[in-house]
Amino acid sequence: MDIVLLVGRILFVVLFLLSAVGHFAQTDYMAGYAKSKGLPFAKLNVLASGLVFGLAGLAIAFGVYGDLAGIVLALVLVPTALIFHTFWKESGEAKAMTQIMFNKDLALAGGALALAFAFSTNPGLTLTNGLFA
């Protein structure tokens, strides 16, 4: 089952690693969107979230304090859902798409917390034990 957990961790973090690349490759575009949502220091926040997604993704994939990485991801994803995916303010197709993105972020936060728990109990193939193990 260690291999299954490792493969699951790798599949889970693909989205975060690609998102990190996007945050750095399209910083100005993403900062404009963040600013339109009222986020202060938009460019700095885009770069910071890209760094968090990249480092946490690598930490989970390689098993380096994956429990901490899972908690950090969840702490970023929930506010992200609430700030950027305000489906209750939309209508029609925009509402449906925004609600999908909101639900995706909450589901990813739940998955990140489940992985944090897994790292603290039986992390499988890792480079370090969990920080909170």
Short mmCIF file of C-alpha atoms in Angstrom, two decimals:
data_model
loop_
_atom_site.label_atom_id
_atom_site.label_comp_id
_atom_site.label_asym_id
_atom_site.label_seq_id
_atom_site.Cartn_x
_atom_site.Cartn_y
_atom_site.Cartn_z
CA MET A 1 0.00 0.00 0.00
CA ASP A 2 3.00 2.31 0.35
CA ILE A 3 3.25 2.44 -3.45
CA VAL A 4 -0.46 3.25 -3.74
CA LEU A 5 -0.07 6.13 -1.27
CA LEU A 6 3.01 7.40 -3.11
CA VAL A 7 1.22 7.32 -6.48
CA GLY A 8 -1.80 9.04 -4.90
CA ARG A 9 0.42 11.77 -3.46
CA ILE A 10 2.07 12.36 -6.83
CA LEU A 11 -1.26 12.52 -8.65
CA PHE A 12 -2.64 14.88 -6.00
CA VAL A 13 0.19 17.40 -6.34
CA VAL A 14 0.27 17.64 -10.14
CA LEU A 15 -2.38 20.38 -9.99
CA PHE A 16 -0.40 22.37 -7.42
CA LEU A 17 2.89 22.08 -9.28
CA LEU A 18 1.30 23.19 -12.56
CA SER A 19 -0.49 25.99 -10.72
CA ALA A 20 2.81 27.16 -9.25
CA VAL A 21 4.30 27.34 -12.74
CA GLY A 22 1.28 29.35 -13.87
CA HIS A 23 1.60 31.75 -10.96
CA PHE A 24 5.18 32.55 -11.99
CA ALA A 25 4.68 32.45 -15.77
CA GLN A 26 1.53 34.61 -15.74
CA THR A 27 2.11 36.74 -12.65
CA ASP A 28 0.83 40.00 -14.10
CA TYR A 29 -2.34 38.44 -15.52
CA MET A 30 -3.09 36.64 -12.26
CA ALA A 31 -2.30 39.75 -10.23
CA GLY A 32 -4.82 41.69 -12.30
CA TYR A 33 -7.47 39.09 -11.54
CA ALA A 34 -6.55 39.07 -7.84
CA LYS A 35 -6.75 42.86 -7.75
CA SER A 36 -10.19 42.75 -9.39
CA LYS A 37 -11.32 40.54 -6.49
CA GLY A 38 -10.10 43.12 -3.98
CA LEU A 39 -6.97 41.27 -2.84
CA PRO A 40 -4.37 43.72 -1.50
CA PHE A 41 -0.76 43.42 -2.66
CA ALA A 42 -2.03 41.31 -5.55
CA LYS A 43 1.30 40.63 -7.26
CA LEU A 44 3.02 39.72 -4.00
CA ASN A 45 0.14 37.41 -3.07
CA VAL A 46 0.25 35.71 -6.48
CA LEU A 47 3.98 35.06 -6.11
CA ALA A 48 3.57 33.91 -2.50
CA SER A 49 0.76 31.51 -3.35
CA GLY A 50 2.77 30.17 -6.28
CA LEU A 51 5.66 29.51 -3.92
CA VAL A 52 3.35 27.80 -1.40
CA PHE A 53 1.77 25.60 -4.08
CA GLY A 54 5.17 24.64 -5.47
CA LEU A 55 6.91 23.92 -2.18
CA ALA A 56 3.94 22.17 -0.58
CA GLY A 57 3.42 20.11 -3.72
CA LEU A 58 7.04 18.98 -3.75
CA ALA A 59 6.95 18.31 0.00
CA ILE A 60 3.93 16.03 -0.37
CA ALA A 61 5.32 14.27 -3.45
CA PHE A 62 8.71 13.58 -1.87
CA GLY A 63 7.42 13.08 1.65
CA VAL A 64 9.27 15.91 3.36
CA TYR A 65 7.09 17.03 6.28
CA GLY A 66 4.05 16.20 4.22
CA ASP A 67 1.76 16.65 7.20
CA LEU A 68 2.78 20.30 7.52
CA ALA A 69 2.50 20.78 3.75
CA GLY A 70 -1.04 19.37 3.75
CA ILE A 71 -2.12 21.71 6.54
CA VAL A 72 -0.55 24.71 4.80
CA LEU A 73 -2.31 23.85 1.53
CA ALA A 74 -5.66 23.60 3.30
CA LEU A 75 -5.05 26.94 5.02
CA VAL A 76 -4.44 28.54 1.61
CA LEU A 77 -7.20 26.76 -0.31
CA VAL A 78 -10.15 27.63 1.93
CA PRO A 79 -9.59 31.42 1.81
CA THR A 80 -8.85 31.11 -1.91
CA ALA A 81 -12.26 29.52 -2.44
CA LEU A 82 -13.98 32.20 -0.39
CA ILE A 83 -12.19 35.14 -2.06
CA PHE A 84 -11.97 34.07 -5.70
CA HIS A 85 -14.88 31.70 -6.27
CA THR A 86 -17.85 33.68 -4.96
CA PHE A 87 -20.51 31.75 -6.86
CA TRP A 88 -23.26 33.28 -4.73
CA LYS A 89 -22.58 36.61 -6.47
CA GLU A 90 -22.85 35.14 -9.98
CA SER A 91 -25.71 34.01 -12.20
CA GLY A 92 -26.21 31.61 -15.09
CA GLU A 93 -23.22 29.76 -16.52
CA ALA A 94 -20.77 31.92 -14.58
CA LYS A 95 -22.42 30.81 -11.34
CA ALA A 96 -22.15 27.13 -12.26
CA MET A 97 -18.47 27.39 -13.26
CA THR A 98 -17.59 29.45 -10.20
CA GLN A 99 -19.35 26.97 -7.93
CA ILE A 100 -17.39 24.12 -9.51
CA MET A 101 -14.14 25.98 -8.78
CA PHE A 102 -15.30 26.70 -5.22
CA ASN A 103 -16.14 23.03 -4.64
CA LYS A 104 -12.83 21.96 -6.22
CA ASP A 105 -10.85 24.10 -3.80
CA LEU A 106 -12.78 22.78 -0.81
CA ALA A 107 -12.32 19.19 -2.00
CA LEU A 108 -8.59 19.78 -2.47
CA ALA A 109 -8.41 21.27 1.04
CA GLY A 110 -10.11 18.15 2.39
CA GLY A 111 -7.70 15.93 0.48
CA ALA A 112 -4.75 17.93 1.79
CA LEU A 113 -5.99 17.49 5.36
CA ALA A 114 -6.50 13.76 4.79
CA LEU A 115 -2.92 13.53 3.52
CA ALA A 116 -1.71 15.50 6.55
CA PHE A 117 -3.35 12.86 8.73
CA ALA A 118 -1.85 10.04 6.66
CA PHE A 119 1.62 11.54 7.00
CA SER A 120 1.22 11.74 10.77
CA THR A 121 0.17 8.09 11.12
CA ASN A 122 1.64 5.98 8.29
CA PRO A 123 3.33 8.13 5.67
CA GLY A 124 4.52 5.27 3.48
CA LEU A 125 7.52 6.01 1.29
CA THR A 126 8.91 9.38 2.43
CA LEU A 127 12.18 11.22 2.87
CA THR A 128 11.28 12.35 6.40
CA ASN A 129 8.70 11.41 8.98
CA GLY A 130 5.82 13.79 9.47
CA LEU A 131 6.59 16.88 11.52
CA PHE A 132 3.65 16.11 13.80
CA ALA A 133 4.12 12.33 13.86
#
